[in-house]
mmCIF file of C-alpha atoms in Angstrom:
data_model
loop_
_atom_site.group_PDB
_atom_site.id
_atom_site.type_symbol
_atom_site.label_atom_id
_atom_site.label_comp_id
_atom_site.label_asym_id
_atom_site.label_seq_id
_atom_site.Cartn_x
_atom_site.Cartn_y
_atom_site.Cartn_z
ATOM 1 C CA MET A 18 -204.210 109.692 -269.527
ATOM 2 C CA PRO A 19 -200.930 108.288 -268.862
ATOM 3 C CA SER A 20 -201.183 104.310 -267.337
ATOM 4 C CA PRO A 21 -200.260 104.678 -262.782
ATOM 5 C CA SER A 22 -196.895 102.734 -263.260
ATOM 6 C CA LYS A 23 -195.756 106.203 -265.199
ATOM 7 C CA SER A 24 -196.852 108.657 -263.622
ATOM 8 C CA ASN A 25 -195.157 107.028 -260.019
ATOM 9 C CA ALA A 26 -192.285 109.908 -259.138
ATOM 10 C CA SER A 27 -189.379 109.494 -257.120
ATOM 11 C CA ALA A 28 -187.076 111.795 -255.142
ATOM 12 C CA ASP A 29 -184.519 110.978 -257.779
ATOM 13 C CA ASP A 30 -186.328 112.633 -260.532
ATOM 14 C CA MET A 31 -186.609 115.572 -258.827
ATOM 15 C CA GLU A 32 -184.910 118.930 -258.926
ATOM 16 C CA ASP A 33 -182.686 119.237 -255.962
ATOM 17 C CA GLU A 34 -184.339 122.602 -255.638
ATOM 18 C CA VAL A 35 -187.395 120.511 -254.644
ATOM 19 C CA ILE A 36 -186.112 117.765 -252.664
ATOM 20 C CA GLU A 37 -184.596 120.976 -250.501
ATOM 21 C CA GLU A 38 -187.792 122.971 -250.425
ATOM 22 C CA LEU A 39 -189.500 119.475 -249.371
ATOM 23 C CA ASP A 40 -186.702 118.469 -246.614
ATOM 24 C CA ASN A 41 -187.040 122.215 -245.190
ATOM 25 C CA PHE A 42 -191.135 122.088 -245.313
ATOM 26 C CA ASP A 43 -190.379 118.985 -243.147
ATOM 27 C CA LYS A 44 -187.630 119.912 -240.707
ATOM 28 C CA ILE A 45 -189.528 123.392 -239.713
ATOM 29 C CA VAL A 46 -192.857 124.385 -240.884
ATOM 30 C CA MET A 47 -194.234 120.100 -240.302
ATOM 31 C CA GLY A 48 -190.879 120.122 -237.138
ATOM 32 C CA ARG A 49 -192.435 122.904 -235.703
ATOM 33 C CA VAL A 50 -196.374 121.223 -235.305
ATOM 34 C CA ARG A 51 -194.764 117.865 -234.292
ATOM 35 C CA LEU A 52 -193.285 119.876 -231.456
ATOM 36 C CA ALA A 53 -196.239 121.674 -230.603
ATOM 37 C CA ARG A 54 -197.875 118.673 -230.561
ATOM 38 C CA ASP A 55 -195.789 116.538 -228.573
ATOM 39 C CA TYR A 56 -195.337 119.788 -225.394
ATOM 40 C CA LEU A 57 -199.503 120.027 -225.353
ATOM 41 C CA ALA A 58 -199.077 116.364 -224.972
ATOM 42 C CA TYR A 59 -196.469 116.771 -222.078
ATOM 43 C CA SER A 60 -198.935 119.735 -220.476
ATOM 44 C CA LYS A 61 -202.397 117.651 -220.562
ATOM 45 C CA LEU A 62 -200.535 114.558 -219.884
ATOM 46 C CA GLN A 63 -198.900 115.228 -216.370
ATOM 47 C CA PRO A 64 -202.293 116.132 -214.130
ATOM 48 C CA LEU A 65 -203.141 111.779 -215.370
ATOM 49 C CA TYR A 66 -199.761 110.828 -214.206
ATOM 50 C CA GLU A 67 -200.278 112.752 -210.694
ATOM 51 C CA GLN A 68 -203.773 110.675 -210.943
ATOM 52 C CA ARG A 69 -202.490 107.686 -211.548
ATOM 53 C CA ARG A 70 -199.279 107.899 -209.335
ATOM 54 C CA GLU A 71 -202.077 108.770 -206.382
ATOM 55 C CA VAL A 72 -203.548 105.152 -207.480
ATOM 56 C CA VAL A 73 -201.186 103.109 -208.189
ATOM 57 C CA SER A 74 -199.868 103.933 -204.743
ATOM 58 C CA LYS A 75 -202.564 101.365 -203.051
ATOM 59 C CA ILE A 76 -200.860 98.542 -204.689
ATOM 60 C CA PRO A 77 -198.665 96.772 -203.084
ATOM 61 C CA LYS A 78 -195.166 96.334 -204.996
ATOM 62 C CA PHE A 79 -196.969 98.423 -208.490
ATOM 63 C CA TRP A 80 -193.480 98.965 -209.675
ATOM 64 C CA PRO A 81 -191.799 95.952 -209.600
ATOM 65 C CA MET A 82 -194.804 93.811 -210.972
ATOM 66 C CA VAL A 83 -194.324 96.406 -213.700
ATOM 67 C CA LEU A 84 -190.657 95.704 -214.594
ATOM 68 C CA GLU A 85 -191.316 91.551 -214.198
ATOM 69 C CA ASN A 86 -194.095 92.424 -216.973
ATOM 70 C CA HIS A 87 -191.504 94.027 -219.247
ATOM 71 C CA GLY A 88 -189.397 91.892 -221.164
ATOM 72 C CA PRO A 89 -186.535 94.138 -222.223
ATOM 73 C CA MET A 90 -185.956 94.258 -218.362
ATOM 74 C CA GLU A 91 -185.258 90.771 -218.013
ATOM 75 C CA MET A 92 -181.596 91.798 -220.069
ATOM 76 C CA GLU A 93 -181.200 94.542 -216.833
ATOM 77 C CA LEU A 94 -182.019 92.916 -213.749
ATOM 78 C CA GLN A 95 -179.667 89.469 -215.043
ATOM 79 C CA HIS A 96 -178.278 89.291 -211.654
ATOM 80 C CA ARG A 97 -180.472 88.162 -208.442
ATOM 81 C CA ASP A 98 -179.719 90.592 -206.269
ATOM 82 C CA ASP A 99 -180.783 93.442 -208.885
ATOM 83 C CA ILE A 100 -184.284 91.741 -208.978
ATOM 84 C CA VAL A 101 -184.762 91.792 -204.831
ATOM 85 C CA ALA A 102 -183.145 95.128 -204.728
ATOM 86 C CA MET A 103 -186.283 96.340 -207.096
ATOM 87 C CA SER A 104 -188.806 94.457 -205.592
ATOM 88 C CA TYR A 105 -188.447 97.499 -202.764
ATOM 89 C CA LEU A 106 -189.500 99.997 -205.283
ATOM 90 C CA THR A 107 -192.421 102.278 -204.680
ATOM 91 C CA ASP A 108 -192.426 104.637 -207.384
ATOM 92 C CA LEU A 109 -191.317 105.294 -210.067
ATOM 93 C CA TRP A 110 -191.845 109.323 -211.517
ATOM 94 C CA ILE A 111 -190.547 111.455 -214.981
ATOM 95 C CA VAL A 112 -189.086 115.105 -213.670
ATOM 96 C CA ARG A 113 -189.222 117.095 -216.484
ATOM 97 C CA ASP A 114 -187.223 120.239 -217.917
ATOM 98 C CA ALA A 115 -189.326 123.320 -217.267
ATOM 99 C CA LYS A 116 -187.071 124.472 -220.463
ATOM 100 C CA GLU A 117 -187.067 121.722 -222.236
ATOM 101 C CA PRO A 118 -189.391 119.079 -221.129
ATOM 102 C CA ARG A 119 -187.767 116.716 -223.626
ATOM 103 C CA ALA A 120 -184.991 116.878 -221.273
ATOM 104 C CA PHE A 121 -185.752 114.956 -217.651
ATOM 105 C CA THR A 122 -184.979 113.025 -214.217
ATOM 106 C CA ALA A 123 -185.536 109.305 -213.551
ATOM 107 C CA GLU A 124 -186.718 109.543 -209.946
ATOM 108 C CA PHE A 125 -187.120 106.086 -208.695
ATOM 109 C CA HIS A 126 -188.163 105.939 -205.278
ATOM 110 C CA PHE A 127 -187.308 103.380 -202.311
ATOM 111 C CA SER A 128 -188.848 101.797 -199.242
ATOM 112 C CA GLU A 129 -186.114 100.883 -196.447
ATOM 113 C CA ASN A 130 -183.798 97.717 -197.863
ATOM 114 C CA PRO A 131 -180.463 96.233 -196.675
ATOM 115 C CA TYR A 132 -178.408 97.689 -200.048
ATOM 116 C CA PHE A 133 -178.561 101.289 -200.156
ATOM 117 C CA SER A 134 -179.906 104.561 -197.832
ATOM 118 C CA ASP A 135 -181.254 106.311 -200.510
ATOM 119 C CA ALA A 136 -184.474 107.046 -200.169
ATOM 120 C CA VAL A 137 -184.632 108.109 -204.410
ATOM 121 C CA LEU A 138 -181.745 107.372 -206.953
ATOM 122 C CA LYS A 139 -181.719 109.517 -209.708
ATOM 123 C CA LYS A 140 -180.619 109.431 -213.412
ATOM 124 C CA GLU A 141 -181.091 113.162 -215.056
ATOM 125 C CA PHE A 142 -180.542 113.460 -218.472
ATOM 126 C CA LYS A 143 -179.479 117.125 -218.906
ATOM 127 C CA TYR A 144 -180.516 119.836 -221.041
ATOM 128 C CA VAL A 145 -177.301 121.458 -221.779
ATOM 129 C CA PRO A 146 -177.175 122.955 -225.356
ATOM 130 C CA ALA A 147 -173.727 122.331 -227.889
ATOM 131 C CA PRO A 148 -172.702 125.480 -228.910
ATOM 132 C CA PRO A 149 -172.652 126.185 -232.294
ATOM 133 C CA GLU A 150 -169.772 126.682 -234.109
ATOM 134 C CA ASP A 151 -170.450 130.021 -235.613
ATOM 135 C CA THR A 152 -171.924 131.935 -233.011
ATOM 136 C CA ALA A 153 -173.995 133.687 -235.385
ATOM 137 C CA ASP A 154 -174.980 130.545 -236.467
ATOM 138 C CA VAL A 155 -177.052 130.637 -232.187
ATOM 139 C CA PRO A 156 -180.830 129.418 -232.524
ATOM 140 C CA SER A 157 -183.405 132.498 -231.011
ATOM 141 C CA SER A 158 -185.119 131.293 -227.269
ATOM 142 C CA GLU A 159 -187.609 132.840 -228.262
ATOM 143 C CA PRO A 160 -191.095 131.576 -229.087
ATOM 144 C CA GLY A 161 -193.580 131.727 -232.317
ATOM 145 C CA GLU A 162 -196.677 132.273 -233.008
ATOM 146 C CA ASP A 163 -196.804 128.962 -232.184
ATOM 147 C CA GLY A 164 -194.868 128.882 -228.986
ATOM 148 C CA ILE A 165 -192.036 126.845 -230.103
ATOM 149 C CA SER A 166 -188.501 128.224 -230.699
ATOM 150 C CA ASP A 167 -185.697 128.241 -233.256
ATOM 151 C CA ALA A 168 -184.212 126.532 -230.088
ATOM 152 C CA GLN A 169 -186.374 124.037 -229.568
ATOM 153 C CA LEU A 170 -186.410 123.176 -232.973
ATOM 154 C CA ALA A 171 -182.888 122.424 -233.210
ATOM 155 C CA PHE A 172 -182.610 120.626 -229.973
ATOM 156 C CA ASP A 173 -180.881 116.694 -230.353
ATOM 157 C CA TRP A 174 -181.373 114.586 -227.469
ATOM 158 C CA ASP A 175 -177.379 113.165 -228.976
ATOM 159 C CA THR A 176 -175.673 116.906 -228.702
ATOM 160 C CA ASP A 177 -177.916 118.466 -226.360
ATOM 161 C CA ILE A 178 -178.232 116.285 -223.403
ATOM 162 C CA LYS A 179 -175.746 114.854 -220.890
ATOM 163 C CA PRO A 180 -176.456 112.136 -218.431
ATOM 164 C CA GLN A 181 -175.437 112.736 -215.197
ATOM 165 C CA ALA A 182 -174.648 110.305 -212.828
ATOM 166 C CA ILE A 183 -174.617 109.946 -208.743
ATOM 167 C CA LYS A 184 -173.229 107.963 -205.758
ATOM 168 C CA ILE A 185 -175.043 105.485 -204.497
ATOM 169 C CA ASN A 186 -174.350 105.229 -200.217
ATOM 170 C CA TRP A 187 -174.085 101.138 -200.420
ATOM 171 C CA LYS A 188 -174.813 100.133 -196.674
ATOM 172 C CA SER A 189 -171.572 97.356 -197.079
ATOM 173 C CA ASP A 190 -169.462 96.443 -199.471
ATOM 174 C CA ALA A 191 -171.080 93.055 -199.557
ATOM 175 C CA LYS A 192 -174.373 94.644 -200.546
ATOM 176 C CA ASN A 193 -172.550 97.115 -203.214
ATOM 177 C CA LEU A 194 -173.992 95.878 -206.209
ATOM 178 C CA THR A 195 -172.130 97.794 -208.491
ATOM 179 C CA LYS A 196 -169.015 96.583 -206.607
ATOM 180 C CA GLN A 197 -169.931 93.120 -206.863
ATOM 181 C CA HIS A 198 -171.266 93.061 -210.348
ATOM 182 C CA PRO A 199 -169.306 95.744 -212.316
ATOM 183 C CA ARG A 200 -169.379 97.555 -215.451
ATOM 184 C CA LYS A 201 -167.205 95.453 -218.028
ATOM 185 C CA ASN A 202 -166.122 97.222 -220.942
ATOM 186 C CA GLU A 203 -163.746 96.328 -224.772
ATOM 187 C CA ASP A 204 -160.086 97.968 -223.624
ATOM 188 C CA ASP A 205 -161.801 100.135 -221.130
ATOM 189 C CA ASP A 206 -164.283 101.803 -223.961
ATOM 190 C CA GLU A 207 -167.057 103.636 -222.111
ATOM 191 C CA GLU A 208 -168.947 103.232 -224.783
ATOM 192 C CA ASP A 209 -168.165 99.221 -225.752
ATOM 193 C CA VAL A 210 -170.174 97.622 -222.658
ATOM 194 C CA LEU A 211 -169.318 93.593 -222.745
ATOM 195 C CA ASP A 212 -171.288 93.383 -219.972
ATOM 196 C CA PRO A 213 -173.281 96.023 -218.216
ATOM 197 C CA GLY A 214 -173.394 93.949 -214.549
ATOM 198 C CA SER A 215 -175.763 94.868 -212.216
ATOM 199 C CA PHE A 216 -178.234 97.262 -213.304
ATOM 200 C CA PHE A 217 -177.331 100.531 -210.569
ATOM 201 C CA ASN A 218 -174.194 100.850 -212.643
ATOM 202 C CA TRP A 219 -176.756 102.909 -214.995
ATOM 203 C CA PHE A 220 -177.291 105.623 -211.655
ATOM 204 C CA GLU A 221 -173.063 105.680 -210.784
ATOM 205 C CA HIS A 222 -172.021 105.757 -215.424
ATOM 206 C CA ALA A 223 -172.817 108.749 -216.748
ATOM 207 C CA ASP A 224 -173.481 107.490 -220.165
ATOM 208 C CA ASP A 225 -175.974 105.435 -220.899
ATOM 209 C CA PRO A 226 -175.249 103.048 -223.506
ATOM 210 C CA LYS A 227 -177.893 100.846 -223.984
ATOM 211 C CA ASP A 228 -180.817 104.064 -224.103
ATOM 212 C CA LEU A 229 -182.687 103.106 -220.565
ATOM 213 C CA ALA A 230 -183.516 107.113 -221.318
ATOM 214 C CA SER A 231 -186.196 106.270 -223.911
ATOM 215 C CA THR A 232 -187.016 102.569 -221.996
ATOM 216 C CA PHE A 233 -188.416 104.468 -218.992
ATOM 217 C CA GLU A 234 -189.734 107.474 -220.271
ATOM 218 C CA GLU A 235 -191.638 106.562 -223.083
ATOM 219 C CA ASP A 236 -192.550 102.832 -222.604
ATOM 220 C CA ILE A 237 -192.225 101.497 -219.044
ATOM 221 C CA PHE A 238 -193.711 104.819 -217.775
ATOM 222 C CA THR A 239 -195.998 105.535 -220.435
ATOM 223 C CA HIS A 240 -197.587 102.403 -220.056
ATOM 224 C CA ALA A 241 -196.835 101.474 -217.036
ATOM 225 C CA ILE A 242 -200.724 100.149 -216.177
ATOM 226 C CA GLN A 243 -200.724 97.854 -219.182
ATOM 227 C CA TYR A 244 -197.316 96.312 -218.185
ATOM 228 C CA PHE A 245 -198.480 96.045 -214.643
ATOM 229 C CA LEU A 246 -201.778 94.366 -215.873
ATOM 230 C CA GLY A 247 -199.519 91.779 -218.311
ATOM 231 C CA LYS A 248 -200.834 94.134 -221.824
ATOM 232 C CA GLY A 249 -197.782 96.265 -222.295
ATOM 233 C CA PRO A 250 -196.379 97.041 -225.828
ATOM 234 C CA ASN A 251 -192.892 95.153 -225.299
ATOM 235 C CA PRO A 252 -194.009 91.994 -222.674
ATOM 236 C CA ARG A 253 -191.411 89.276 -221.276
ATOM 237 C CA ASP A 254 -191.459 86.157 -223.818
ATOM 238 C CA GLU A 255 -192.880 83.457 -220.880
ATOM 239 C CA GLU A 256 -192.149 81.213 -223.526
ATOM 240 C CA ALA A 257 -187.935 82.445 -224.488
ATOM 241 C CA GLY A 258 -185.096 79.753 -223.413
ATOM 242 C CA SER A 259 -187.754 77.333 -222.329
ATOM 243 C CA GLY A 260 -186.312 73.747 -222.146
ATOM 244 C CA SER A 261 -188.470 70.238 -222.625
ATOM 245 C CA GLU A 262 -191.855 70.177 -220.856
ATOM 246 C CA ASP A 263 -190.083 67.848 -218.463
ATOM 247 C CA ASP A 264 -187.593 70.404 -217.956
ATOM 248 C CA ASP A 265 -190.094 73.193 -217.215
ATOM 249 C CA ASP A 266 -192.076 70.502 -214.768
ATOM 250 C CA GLU A 267 -188.803 69.123 -212.567
ATOM 251 C CA ASP A 268 -188.216 73.552 -212.445
ATOM 252 C CA GLU A 269 -190.922 74.837 -211.856
ATOM 253 C CA ASP A 270 -190.649 75.306 -208.886
ATOM 254 C CA ASP A 271 -187.564 77.452 -208.386
ATOM 255 C CA GLU A 272 -187.565 79.100 -212.279
ATOM 256 C CA GLY A 273 -191.429 80.192 -211.954
ATOM 257 C CA SER A 274 -191.809 83.836 -211.967
ATOM 258 C CA ILE A 275 -190.548 86.054 -209.294
ATOM 259 C CA ASP A 276 -192.611 86.543 -206.111
ATOM 260 C CA LEU A 277 -192.081 89.554 -205.571
ATOM 261 C CA GLU A 278 -192.898 89.369 -201.897
ATOM 262 C CA GLN A 279 -189.983 87.019 -201.371
ATOM 263 C CA PRO A 280 -187.781 87.611 -203.553
ATOM 264 C CA ALA A 281 -184.952 85.734 -202.192
ATOM 265 C CA LYS A 282 -186.452 82.651 -202.617
ATOM 266 C CA LYS A 283 -186.254 82.393 -206.024
ATOM 267 C CA LYS A 284 -183.551 82.316 -208.617
ATOM 268 C CA ALA A 285 -182.504 85.236 -210.378
ATOM 269 C CA ARG A 286 -182.742 85.133 -214.521
ATOM 270 C CA ILE A 287 -179.570 84.738 -215.420
ATOM 271 C CA VAL A 288 -178.542 86.207 -219.191
ATOM 272 C CA SER A 289 -175.894 83.567 -221.019
#
């Protein structure tokens, strides 16, 4: 009987035809199963998110606290004005495309604030299927027995999703955060961002260079309650950038956690 060490096969030892067959099975057969599972999850979770929306709407500063406890957002809200503006956030909602639910619009609802007159700021990730090089290769949009079409199986975020930009109605130039803190690119290259500037540039620029789409849709929106309770999967690192204990004592009043009820009295966490 062969020893276990000699019976272990690798992809390098297999025939190309076998590898291709396995790859196709994973992409087509298992891919359809995974996609059907994801689509079912979207439909089952939607009423639960609606229930959650009603519950958290009664909690003051729920969404600002969610963002406060999300570690990566500390890098996005690097300016004091961004932090103050986001303290007026009353709701974050994901609206999925009826045809392709992996495409969505992130809606940010705000109460009256000194920065902009918009009650809702939207970031749409629009489903625009890329045209195939050969018209004969157009995948069918007719659902199969499992409810999944070839077009859905061929979906690719990078080629089929087009982020959209909006114009924010700022109340004044002094409160225009995208003007006060513009995005800075390498030699005007939109894809090479040196400094994202204000978080609100994300709305006014069509691109999404830091993939905030997945941050909000897969992480923040999905795990909102956990983040509010300080138990999210990507928590804020309370010890990052901390100095000596003496420095911490001296700076405690100025650089503690942000008071979302009175954000203007706190210093912003500036990222170098």
